């Protein structure tokens, strides 16, 4: 069941990316981060109120670390998007799954349990190979610094996901984790807007304006699904299934923007799907699910 949460979260994030692509023609990056954060804060506050979940937490520093590293990762990814080819920036960010697998397997080696994690690690690497086949990244010599920043965005995302897992293990509600990350995103976006200024709303297209609220809601739903998946599921399996977002994004590009997918792209897509199915099967055989507590 937790695997489905990650797939659903990837779908929400891919749909949100469509909105960002349309809205970015009228609003700069910091504005989009700010508007997304504000809408997410309002949406999650209403959800938490309806569910009777208090905002007060026993572990404020854990939320602070998750929020800070998550926002820095997001900012690094946006920098990479601005200075690298889109495919390269996305590939470096999606290396988060490889980083997560490295952390997990490294810990397993220390505790003498590497043989249990090895097959799942292989599926993560296979999924990432599918991502590379679909996106076919390139990097020029004058883009090495931006490439390093993009690599750090993936590392930061991996650290944030590991912190999400830690918050779930101690019983923090997923909605509260998403709320504090949304709040941090809004604050970071606001600071950026103070330096860059606001775009003119009168010059924005109605399509861009219409996407501002859905972007925030979709970001909240995607973060919630991802948080639940990492909090309650097998981390390596979830890291692999995160690549499904590339598949959803590819179909959106094909259907909405007329982008053609070459044969190697379809092969990469098939590899991503196959690695996800293999990871799910291995998860059930090697590490049987245990009932998760509701919190």
PDB file of C-alpha atoms in Angstrom:
ATOM      1  CA  UNK A   1       0.000   0.000   0.000  1.00  0.00           C
ATOM      2  CA  UNK A   2       2.841   2.418   0.834  1.00  0.00           C
ATOM      3  CA  UNK A   3       4.214   1.945  -2.685  1.00  0.00           C
ATOM      4  CA  UNK A   4       0.976   3.347  -4.082  1.00  0.00           C
ATOM      5  CA  UNK A   5       1.385   6.491  -1.970  1.00  0.00           C
ATOM      6  CA  UNK A   6       4.706   7.264  -3.685  1.00  0.00           C
ATOM      7  CA  UNK A   7       3.243   6.647  -7.141  1.00  0.00           C
ATOM      8  CA  UNK A   8       0.284   8.893  -6.313  1.00  0.00           C
ATOM      9  CA  UNK A   9       2.635  11.548  -4.930  1.00  0.00           C
ATOM     10  CA  UNK A  10       4.724  11.401  -8.116  1.00  0.00           C
ATOM     11  CA  UNK A  11       1.557  11.932 -10.144  1.00  0.00           C
ATOM     12  CA  UNK A  12       0.655  15.027  -8.088  1.00  0.00           C
ATOM     13  CA  UNK A  13       4.186  16.425  -8.456  1.00  0.00           C
ATOM     14  CA  UNK A  14       4.178  15.827 -12.227  1.00  0.00           C
ATOM     15  CA  UNK A  15       0.799  17.566 -12.534  1.00  0.00           C
ATOM     16  CA  UNK A  16       2.120  20.446 -10.435  1.00  0.00           C
ATOM     17  CA  UNK A  17       5.101  20.704 -12.796  1.00  0.00           C
ATOM     18  CA  UNK A  18       2.675  21.325 -15.683  1.00  0.00           C
ATOM     19  CA  UNK A  19       1.277  24.285 -13.764  1.00  0.00           C
ATOM     20  CA  UNK A  20       4.757  25.607 -12.976  1.00  0.00           C
ATOM     21  CA  UNK A  21       5.754  25.339 -16.645  1.00  0.00           C
ATOM     22  CA  UNK A  22       2.728  27.436 -17.641  1.00  0.00           C
ATOM     23  CA  UNK A  23       2.962  29.916 -14.763  1.00  0.00           C
ATOM     24  CA  UNK A  24       6.730  30.439 -15.125  1.00  0.00           C
ATOM     25  CA  UNK A  25       6.064  32.508 -18.241  1.00  0.00           C
ATOM     26  CA  UNK A  26       4.465  35.165 -16.018  1.00  0.00           C
ATOM     27  CA  UNK A  27       6.103  34.722 -12.600  1.00  0.00           C
ATOM     28  CA  UNK A  28       9.732  34.307 -11.545  1.00  0.00           C
ATOM     29  CA  UNK A  29      11.018  31.360  -9.548  1.00  0.00           C
ATOM     30  CA  UNK A  30      10.872  33.023  -6.129  1.00  0.00           C
ATOM     31  CA  UNK A  31       7.290  34.134  -6.734  1.00  0.00           C
ATOM     32  CA  UNK A  32       6.261  30.604  -7.628  1.00  0.00           C
ATOM     33  CA  UNK A  33       7.959  29.238  -4.502  1.00  0.00           C
ATOM     34  CA  UNK A  34       6.226  31.915  -2.408  1.00  0.00           C
ATOM     35  CA  UNK A  35       2.753  31.452  -3.886  1.00  0.00           C
ATOM     36  CA  UNK A  36       3.064  27.681  -3.714  1.00  0.00           C
ATOM     37  CA  UNK A  37       4.153  27.901  -0.098  1.00  0.00           C
ATOM     38  CA  UNK A  38       1.358  30.288   0.931  1.00  0.00           C
ATOM     39  CA  UNK A  39      -1.376  28.201  -0.696  1.00  0.00           C
ATOM     40  CA  UNK A  40       0.098  25.042   0.839  1.00  0.00           C
ATOM     41  CA  UNK A  41       0.200  26.597   4.306  1.00  0.00           C
ATOM     42  CA  UNK A  42      -3.461  27.635   4.084  1.00  0.00           C
ATOM     43  CA  UNK A  43      -4.527  24.291   2.622  1.00  0.00           C
ATOM     44  CA  UNK A  44      -2.630  22.225   5.204  1.00  0.00           C
ATOM     45  CA  UNK A  45      -3.815  24.421   8.087  1.00  0.00           C
ATOM     46  CA  UNK A  46      -7.429  23.756   7.060  1.00  0.00           C
ATOM     47  CA  UNK A  47      -6.742  20.026   6.700  1.00  0.00           C
ATOM     48  CA  UNK A  48      -5.029  19.797  10.080  1.00  0.00           C
ATOM     49  CA  UNK A  49      -7.853  21.737  11.722  1.00  0.00           C
ATOM     50  CA  UNK A  50     -10.460  19.434  10.165  1.00  0.00           C
ATOM     51  CA  UNK A  51      -8.519  16.363  11.353  1.00  0.00           C
ATOM     52  CA  UNK A  52      -7.982  17.800  14.828  1.00  0.00           C
ATOM     53  CA  UNK A  53      -4.194  17.629  14.489  1.00  0.00           C
ATOM     54  CA  UNK A  54      -2.424  20.306  16.576  1.00  0.00           C
ATOM     55  CA  UNK A  55       0.461  22.300  15.107  1.00  0.00           C
ATOM     56  CA  UNK A  56       2.462  21.980  18.326  1.00  0.00           C
ATOM     57  CA  UNK A  57       5.250  19.421  18.016  1.00  0.00           C
ATOM     58  CA  UNK A  58       7.558  17.647  20.460  1.00  0.00           C
ATOM     59  CA  UNK A  59      10.451  17.765  17.994  1.00  0.00           C
ATOM     60  CA  UNK A  60      10.704  21.310  16.588  1.00  0.00           C
ATOM     61  CA  UNK A  61      14.401  20.913  15.711  1.00  0.00           C
ATOM     62  CA  UNK A  62      13.711  17.827  13.578  1.00  0.00           C
ATOM     63  CA  UNK A  63      11.107  19.795  11.633  1.00  0.00           C
ATOM     64  CA  UNK A  64      13.526  22.722  11.359  1.00  0.00           C
ATOM     65  CA  UNK A  65      16.249  20.495   9.905  1.00  0.00           C
ATOM     66  CA  UNK A  66      13.827  18.865   7.452  1.00  0.00           C
ATOM     67  CA  UNK A  67      12.520  22.270   6.354  1.00  0.00           C
ATOM     68  CA  UNK A  68      15.927  23.954   6.027  1.00  0.00           C
ATOM     69  CA  UNK A  69      17.530  21.108   4.074  1.00  0.00           C
ATOM     70  CA  UNK A  70      14.400  20.737   1.939  1.00  0.00           C
ATOM     71  CA  UNK A  71      14.276  24.435   1.051  1.00  0.00           C
ATOM     72  CA  UNK A  72      18.015  24.521   0.299  1.00  0.00           C
ATOM     73  CA  UNK A  73      17.584  21.496  -1.950  1.00  0.00           C
ATOM     74  CA  UNK A  74      14.692  23.196  -3.723  1.00  0.00           C
ATOM     75  CA  UNK A  75      16.709  26.402  -4.187  1.00  0.00           C
ATOM     76  CA  UNK A  76      19.680  24.414  -5.517  1.00  0.00           C
ATOM     77  CA  UNK A  77      17.429  22.645  -7.997  1.00  0.00           C
ATOM     78  CA  UNK A  78      15.986  25.955  -9.226  1.00  0.00           C
ATOM     79  CA  UNK A  79      19.542  27.298  -9.668  1.00  0.00           C
ATOM     80  CA  UNK A  80      20.430  24.208 -11.672  1.00  0.00           C
ATOM     81  CA  UNK A  81      17.280  24.597 -13.769  1.00  0.00           C
ATOM     82  CA  UNK A  82      18.310  28.166 -14.587  1.00  0.00           C
ATOM     83  CA  UNK A  83      21.893  27.312 -15.583  1.00  0.00           C
ATOM     84  CA  UNK A  84      21.734  23.791 -16.988  1.00  0.00           C
ATOM     85  CA  UNK A  85      19.753  22.003 -19.673  1.00  0.00           C
ATOM     86  CA  UNK A  86      16.423  20.863 -18.246  1.00  0.00           C
ATOM     87  CA  UNK A  87      17.234  17.179 -18.670  1.00  0.00           C
ATOM     88  CA  UNK A  88      20.559  17.534 -16.857  1.00  0.00           C
ATOM     89  CA  UNK A  89      19.058  19.449 -13.930  1.00  0.00           C
ATOM     90  CA  UNK A  90      16.240  16.913 -13.525  1.00  0.00           C
ATOM     91  CA  UNK A  91      18.609  13.949 -13.721  1.00  0.00           C
ATOM     92  CA  UNK A  92      20.914  15.381 -11.051  1.00  0.00           C
ATOM     93  CA  UNK A  93      17.923  16.070  -8.797  1.00  0.00           C
ATOM     94  CA  UNK A  94      16.563  12.563  -9.332  1.00  0.00           C
ATOM     95  CA  UNK A  95      19.880  11.193  -8.095  1.00  0.00           C
ATOM     96  CA  UNK A  96      18.243  11.609  -4.671  1.00  0.00           C
ATOM     97  CA  UNK A  97      17.053   8.011  -5.033  1.00  0.00           C
ATOM     98  CA  UNK A  98      20.635   6.841  -5.550  1.00  0.00           C
ATOM     99  CA  UNK A  99      21.808   8.870  -2.550  1.00  0.00           C
ATOM    100  CA  UNK A 100      19.044   7.386  -0.379  1.00  0.00           C
ATOM    101  CA  UNK A 101      20.040   3.887  -1.501  1.00  0.00           C
ATOM    102  CA  UNK A 102      23.690   4.671  -0.725  1.00  0.00           C
ATOM    103  CA  UNK A 103      22.802   5.801   2.804  1.00  0.00           C
ATOM    104  CA  UNK A 104      20.639   2.735   3.416  1.00  0.00           C
ATOM    105  CA  UNK A 105      23.144   0.228   2.059  1.00  0.00           C
ATOM    106  CA  UNK A 106      25.996   1.976   3.884  1.00  0.00           C
ATOM    107  CA  UNK A 107      24.101   1.589   7.146  1.00  0.00           C
ATOM    108  CA  UNK A 108      23.292  -2.027   6.318  1.00  0.00           C
ATOM    109  CA  UNK A 109      26.988  -2.746   5.723  1.00  0.00           C
ATOM    110  CA  UNK A 110      27.840  -1.322   9.147  1.00  0.00           C
ATOM    111  CA  UNK A 111      25.287  -3.643  10.758  1.00  0.00           C
ATOM    112  CA  UNK A 112      26.210  -6.670   8.642  1.00  0.00           C
ATOM    113  CA  UNK A 113      22.919  -6.773   6.719  1.00  0.00           C
ATOM    114  CA  UNK A 114      24.063  -5.661   3.262  1.00  0.00           C
ATOM    115  CA  UNK A 115      22.898  -8.890   1.635  1.00  0.00           C
ATOM    116  CA  UNK A 116      19.277  -7.979   2.439  1.00  0.00           C
ATOM    117  CA  UNK A 117      19.534  -4.569   0.789  1.00  0.00           C
ATOM    118  CA  UNK A 118      21.684  -5.404  -2.254  1.00  0.00           C
ATOM    119  CA  UNK A 119      18.863  -6.531  -4.603  1.00  0.00           C
ATOM    120  CA  UNK A 120      16.770  -3.468  -3.761  1.00  0.00           C
ATOM    121  CA  UNK A 121      19.813  -1.255  -4.339  1.00  0.00           C
ATOM    122  CA  UNK A 122      20.133  -2.807  -7.805  1.00  0.00           C
ATOM    123  CA  UNK A 123      16.532  -1.869  -8.664  1.00  0.00           C
ATOM    124  CA  UNK A 124      17.189   1.743  -7.605  1.00  0.00           C
ATOM    125  CA  UNK A 125      20.242   1.920  -9.873  1.00  0.00           C
ATOM    126  CA  UNK A 126      18.259   0.341 -12.714  1.00  0.00           C
ATOM    127  CA  UNK A 127      15.500   2.903 -12.250  1.00  0.00           C
ATOM    128  CA  UNK A 128      18.029   5.730 -12.335  1.00  0.00           C
ATOM    129  CA  UNK A 129      19.500   4.277 -15.525  1.00  0.00           C
ATOM    130  CA  UNK A 130      15.992   4.513 -16.992  1.00  0.00           C
ATOM    131  CA  UNK A 131      15.842   8.178 -15.942  1.00  0.00           C
ATOM    132  CA  UNK A 132      19.144   8.859 -17.740  1.00  0.00           C
ATOM    133  CA  UNK A 133      17.859   7.073 -20.871  1.00  0.00           C
ATOM    134  CA  UNK A 134      14.704   9.200 -20.877  1.00  0.00           C
ATOM    135  CA  UNK A 135      16.337  12.562 -20.157  1.00  0.00           C
ATOM    136  CA  UNK A 136      19.758  12.049 -21.839  1.00  0.00           C
ATOM    137  CA  UNK A 137      21.569  14.754 -19.823  1.00  0.00           C
ATOM    138  CA  UNK A 138      24.538  16.763 -21.124  1.00  0.00           C
ATOM    139  CA  UNK A 139      27.064  18.974 -19.337  1.00  0.00           C
ATOM    140  CA  UNK A 140      29.456  21.557 -20.842  1.00  0.00           C
ATOM    141  CA  UNK A 141      32.767  22.507 -19.237  1.00  0.00           C
ATOM    142  CA  UNK A 142      31.477  25.963 -18.277  1.00  0.00           C
ATOM    143  CA  UNK A 143      28.534  24.356 -16.467  1.00  0.00           C
ATOM    144  CA  UNK A 144      30.562  22.385 -13.930  1.00  0.00           C
ATOM    145  CA  UNK A 145      29.668  24.682 -11.000  1.00  0.00           C
ATOM    146  CA  UNK A 146      25.968  24.563 -11.830  1.00  0.00           C
ATOM    147  CA  UNK A 147      26.326  20.797 -12.205  1.00  0.00           C
ATOM    148  CA  UNK A 148      27.778  20.599  -8.699  1.00  0.00           C
ATOM    149  CA  UNK A 149      24.861  22.637  -7.367  1.00  0.00           C
ATOM    150  CA  UNK A 150      22.456  20.296  -9.155  1.00  0.00           C
ATOM    151  CA  UNK A 151      24.221  17.300  -7.625  1.00  0.00           C
ATOM    152  CA  UNK A 152      23.868  18.897  -4.189  1.00  0.00           C
ATOM    153  CA  UNK A 153      20.140  19.385  -4.822  1.00  0.00           C
ATOM    154  CA  UNK A 154      19.757  15.618  -5.153  1.00  0.00           C
ATOM    155  CA  UNK A 155      21.865  15.013  -2.047  1.00  0.00           C
ATOM    156  CA  UNK A 156      19.824  17.567  -0.093  1.00  0.00           C
ATOM    157  CA  UNK A 157      16.574  15.954  -1.222  1.00  0.00           C
ATOM    158  CA  UNK A 158      17.863  12.561  -0.056  1.00  0.00           C
ATOM    159  CA  UNK A 159      18.743  13.973   3.369  1.00  0.00           C
ATOM    160  CA  UNK A 160      15.285  15.552   3.578  1.00  0.00           C
ATOM    161  CA  UNK A 161      13.624  12.228   2.710  1.00  0.00           C
ATOM    162  CA  UNK A 162      15.671  10.443   5.377  1.00  0.00           C
ATOM    163  CA  UNK A 163      14.544  13.062   7.895  1.00  0.00           C
ATOM    164  CA  UNK A 164      10.944  12.497   6.806  1.00  0.00           C
ATOM    165  CA  UNK A 165      11.468   8.795   7.525  1.00  0.00           C
ATOM    166  CA  UNK A 166      12.854   9.638  10.970  1.00  0.00           C
ATOM    167  CA  UNK A 167       9.873  11.897  11.748  1.00  0.00           C
ATOM    168  CA  UNK A 168       7.491   9.115  10.745  1.00  0.00           C
ATOM    169  CA  UNK A 169       9.278   6.588  12.962  1.00  0.00           C
ATOM    170  CA  UNK A 170       8.722   8.716  16.063  1.00  0.00           C
ATOM    171  CA  UNK A 171       5.030   9.181  15.260  1.00  0.00           C
ATOM    172  CA  UNK A 172       4.851  12.695  13.798  1.00  0.00           C
ATOM    173  CA  UNK A 173       1.680  13.133  11.689  1.00  0.00           C
ATOM    174  CA  UNK A 174       2.427  13.507   7.986  1.00  0.00           C
ATOM    175  CA  UNK A 175       0.227  16.598   7.713  1.00  0.00           C
ATOM    176  CA  UNK A 176       2.228  18.444  10.361  1.00  0.00           C
ATOM    177  CA  UNK A 177       5.499  17.651   8.568  1.00  0.00           C
ATOM    178  CA  UNK A 178       4.081  18.962   5.287  1.00  0.00           C
ATOM    179  CA  UNK A 179       2.746  22.109   6.992  1.00  0.00           C
ATOM    180  CA  UNK A 180       6.119  23.131   8.410  1.00  0.00           C
ATOM    181  CA  UNK A 181       7.889  22.469   5.108  1.00  0.00           C
ATOM    182  CA  UNK A 182       5.274  24.588   3.304  1.00  0.00           C
ATOM    183  CA  UNK A 183       5.794  27.361   5.847  1.00  0.00           C
ATOM    184  CA  UNK A 184       9.552  27.260   5.269  1.00  0.00           C
ATOM    185  CA  UNK A 185       9.032  27.368   1.496  1.00  0.00           C
ATOM    186  CA  UNK A 186       6.776  30.405   1.796  1.00  0.00           C
ATOM    187  CA  UNK A 187       9.322  32.242   3.958  1.00  0.00           C
ATOM    188  CA  UNK A 188      12.190  31.383   1.572  1.00  0.00           C
ATOM    189  CA  UNK A 189      10.110  32.499  -1.420  1.00  0.00           C
ATOM    190  CA  UNK A 190       9.211  35.761   0.316  1.00  0.00           C
ATOM    191  CA  UNK A 191      12.865  36.518   1.037  1.00  0.00           C
ATOM    192  CA  UNK A 192      13.660  35.911  -2.622  1.00  0.00           C
ATOM    193  CA  UNK A 193      10.802  38.158  -3.746  1.00  0.00           C
ATOM    194  CA  UNK A 194      12.082  40.984  -1.515  1.00  0.00           C
ATOM    195  CA  UNK A 195      15.350  40.909  -3.478  1.00  0.00           C
ATOM    196  CA  UNK A 196      13.945  40.375  -6.966  1.00  0.00           C
ATOM    197  CA  UNK A 197      10.607  42.193  -6.770  1.00  0.00           C
ATOM    198  CA  UNK A 198       7.123  41.141  -7.867  1.00  0.00           C
ATOM    199  CA  UNK A 199       5.996  40.668 -11.450  1.00  0.00           C
ATOM    200  CA  UNK A 200       3.065  42.677 -12.730  1.00  0.00           C
ATOM    201  CA  UNK A 201      -0.171  40.740 -12.252  1.00  0.00           C
ATOM    202  CA  UNK A 202      -1.780  42.784 -15.021  1.00  0.00           C
ATOM    203  CA  UNK A 203       0.703  41.297 -17.495  1.00  0.00           C
ATOM    204  CA  UNK A 204       0.092  37.710 -16.362  1.00  0.00           C
ATOM    205  CA  UNK A 205      -2.046  35.460 -18.544  1.00  0.00           C
ATOM    206  CA  UNK A 206      -5.262  34.053 -17.131  1.00  0.00           C
ATOM    207  CA  UNK A 207      -3.811  30.550 -17.521  1.00  0.00           C
ATOM    208  CA  UNK A 208      -0.876  31.462 -15.278  1.00  0.00           C
ATOM    209  CA  UNK A 209      -3.135  33.072 -12.669  1.00  0.00           C
ATOM    210  CA  UNK A 210      -5.502  30.098 -12.729  1.00  0.00           C
ATOM    211  CA  UNK A 211      -2.648  27.719 -11.881  1.00  0.00           C
ATOM    212  CA  UNK A 212      -1.416  29.498  -8.724  1.00  0.00           C
ATOM    213  CA  UNK A 213      -3.872  27.821  -6.350  1.00  0.00           C
ATOM    214  CA  UNK A 214      -3.732  24.323  -7.930  1.00  0.00           C
ATOM    215  CA  UNK A 215       0.084  24.449  -7.784  1.00  0.00           C
ATOM    216  CA  UNK A 216      -0.044  24.917  -4.013  1.00  0.00           C
ATOM    217  CA  UNK A 217      -2.735  22.281  -3.482  1.00  0.00           C
ATOM    218  CA  UNK A 218      -0.959  19.744  -5.707  1.00  0.00           C
ATOM    219  CA  UNK A 219       2.331  20.452  -3.922  1.00  0.00           C
ATOM    220  CA  UNK A 220       0.619  19.765  -0.577  1.00  0.00           C
ATOM    221  CA  UNK A 221      -0.954  16.528  -1.800  1.00  0.00           C
ATOM    222  CA  UNK A 222       2.314  15.395  -3.380  1.00  0.00           C
ATOM    223  CA  UNK A 223       4.298  16.187  -0.235  1.00  0.00           C
ATOM    224  CA  UNK A 224       1.706  14.426   1.916  1.00  0.00           C
ATOM    225  CA  UNK A 225       1.796  11.252  -0.200  1.00  0.00           C
ATOM    226  CA  UNK A 226       5.596  11.300  -0.351  1.00  0.00           C
ATOM    227  CA  UNK A 227       5.838  11.887   3.397  1.00  0.00           C
ATOM    228  CA  UNK A 228       3.458   9.018   4.155  1.00  0.00           C
ATOM    229  CA  UNK A 229       5.357   6.724   1.779  1.00  0.00           C
ATOM    230  CA  UNK A 230       8.754   7.476   3.330  1.00  0.00           C
ATOM    231  CA  UNK A 231       7.330   7.438   6.875  1.00  0.00           C
ATOM    232  CA  UNK A 232       5.610   4.060   6.636  1.00  0.00           C
ATOM    233  CA  UNK A 233       7.114   2.232   3.671  1.00  0.00           C
ATOM    234  CA  UNK A 234      10.422   0.548   2.825  1.00  0.00           C
ATOM    235  CA  UNK A 235      12.800   3.412   2.071  1.00  0.00           C
ATOM    236  CA  UNK A 236      14.598   1.770  -0.879  1.00  0.00           C
ATOM    237  CA  UNK A 237      11.321   0.749  -2.502  1.00  0.00           C
ATOM    238  CA  UNK A 238       9.908   4.263  -2.121  1.00  0.00           C
ATOM    239  CA  UNK A 239      13.133   5.807  -3.484  1.00  0.00           C
ATOM    240  CA  UNK A 240      12.807   3.655  -6.589  1.00  0.00           C
ATOM    241  CA  UNK A 241       9.119   4.337  -7.169  1.00  0.00           C
ATOM    242  CA  UNK A 242       9.839   8.063  -7.005  1.00  0.00           C
ATOM    243  CA  UNK A 243      11.173   7.728 -10.559  1.00  0.00           C
ATOM    244  CA  UNK A 244       7.593   7.163 -11.740  1.00  0.00           C
ATOM    245  CA  UNK A 245       7.284  10.951 -11.714  1.00  0.00           C
ATOM    246  CA  UNK A 246       9.476  11.060 -14.826  1.00  0.00           C
ATOM    247  CA  UNK A 247       7.057   8.709 -16.596  1.00  0.00           C
ATOM    248  CA  UNK A 248       4.049  10.883 -15.716  1.00  0.00           C
ATOM    249  CA  UNK A 249       5.943  14.019 -16.790  1.00  0.00           C
ATOM    250  CA  UNK A 250       6.846  12.397 -20.112  1.00  0.00           C
ATOM    251  CA  UNK A 251       3.199  11.633 -20.890  1.00  0.00           C
ATOM    252  CA  UNK A 252       2.189  15.196 -19.972  1.00  0.00           C
ATOM    253  CA  UNK A 253       4.909  16.513 -22.299  1.00  0.00           C
ATOM    254  CA  UNK A 254       3.660  14.253 -25.083  1.00  0.00           C
ATOM    255  CA  UNK A 255      -0.059  14.991 -24.669  1.00  0.00           C
ATOM    256  CA  UNK A 256      -0.048  18.669 -23.652  1.00  0.00           C
ATOM    257  CA  UNK A 257       3.094  20.180 -25.156  1.00  0.00           C
ATOM    258  CA  UNK A 258       3.668  18.007 -28.220  1.00  0.00           C
ATOM    259  CA  UNK A 259       7.139  16.864 -27.119  1.00  0.00           C
ATOM    260  CA  UNK A 260       8.158  13.689 -28.912  1.00  0.00           C
ATOM    261  CA  UNK A 261       9.636  10.731 -27.009  1.00  0.00           C
ATOM    262  CA  UNK A 262      12.387   8.902 -28.934  1.00  0.00           C
ATOM    263  CA  UNK A 263      12.805   5.138 -28.871  1.00  0.00           C
ATOM    264  CA  UNK A 264      15.499   5.280 -26.171  1.00  0.00           C
ATOM    265  CA  UNK A 265      13.083   7.336 -24.072  1.00  0.00           C
ATOM    266  CA  UNK A 266      10.394   4.648 -24.324  1.00  0.00           C
ATOM    267  CA  UNK A 267      13.029   2.037 -23.421  1.00  0.00           C
ATOM    268  CA  UNK A 268      14.025   4.100 -20.380  1.00  0.00           C
ATOM    269  CA  UNK A 269      10.368   4.391 -19.377  1.00  0.00           C
ATOM    270  CA  UNK A 270       9.979   0.607 -19.619  1.00  0.00           C
ATOM    271  CA  UNK A 271      13.101   0.157 -17.479  1.00  0.00           C
ATOM    272  CA  UNK A 272      11.718   2.499 -14.804  1.00  0.00           C
ATOM    273  CA  UNK A 273       8.423   0.597 -14.683  1.00  0.00           C
ATOM    274  CA  UNK A 274      10.191  -2.788 -14.647  1.00  0.00           C
ATOM    275  CA  UNK A 275      12.544  -1.727 -11.845  1.00  0.00           C
ATOM    276  CA  UNK A 276       9.580  -0.498  -9.813  1.00  0.00           C
ATOM    277  CA  UNK A 277       7.759  -3.804 -10.226  1.00  0.00           C
ATOM    278  CA  UNK A 278      10.932  -5.721  -9.352  1.00  0.00           C
ATOM    279  CA  UNK A 279      11.487  -3.576  -6.251  1.00  0.00           C
ATOM    280  CA  UNK A 280       7.923  -4.211  -5.102  1.00  0.00           C
ATOM    281  CA  UNK A 281       8.321  -7.973  -5.542  1.00  0.00           C
ATOM    282  CA  UNK A 282      11.698  -7.985  -3.764  1.00  0.00           C
ATOM    283  CA  UNK A 283      10.320  -5.878  -0.927  1.00  0.00           C
ATOM    284  CA  UNK A 284       7.619  -8.443  -0.236  1.00  0.00           C
ATOM    285  CA  UNK A 285      10.034 -11.382  -0.437  1.00  0.00           C
ATOM    286  CA  UNK A 286      13.061  -9.973   1.405  1.00  0.00           C
ATOM    287  CA  UNK A 287      11.472  -7.546   3.875  1.00  0.00           C
ATOM    288  CA  UNK A 288       7.844  -8.554   4.497  1.00  0.00           C
ATOM    289  CA  UNK A 289       5.526  -5.710   5.414  1.00  0.00           C
ATOM    290  CA  UNK A 290       4.608  -5.184   9.030  1.00  0.00           C
ATOM    291  CA  UNK A 291       1.443  -3.424  10.095  1.00  0.00           C
ATOM    292  CA  UNK A 292       2.005   0.315  10.415  1.00  0.00           C
ATOM    293  CA  UNK A 293       0.538   2.218  13.297  1.00  0.00           C
ATOM    294  CA  UNK A 294      -1.898   4.974  12.464  1.00  0.00           C
ATOM    295  CA  UNK A 295      -0.847   8.369  13.722  1.00  0.00           C
TER     296      UNK A 295
END
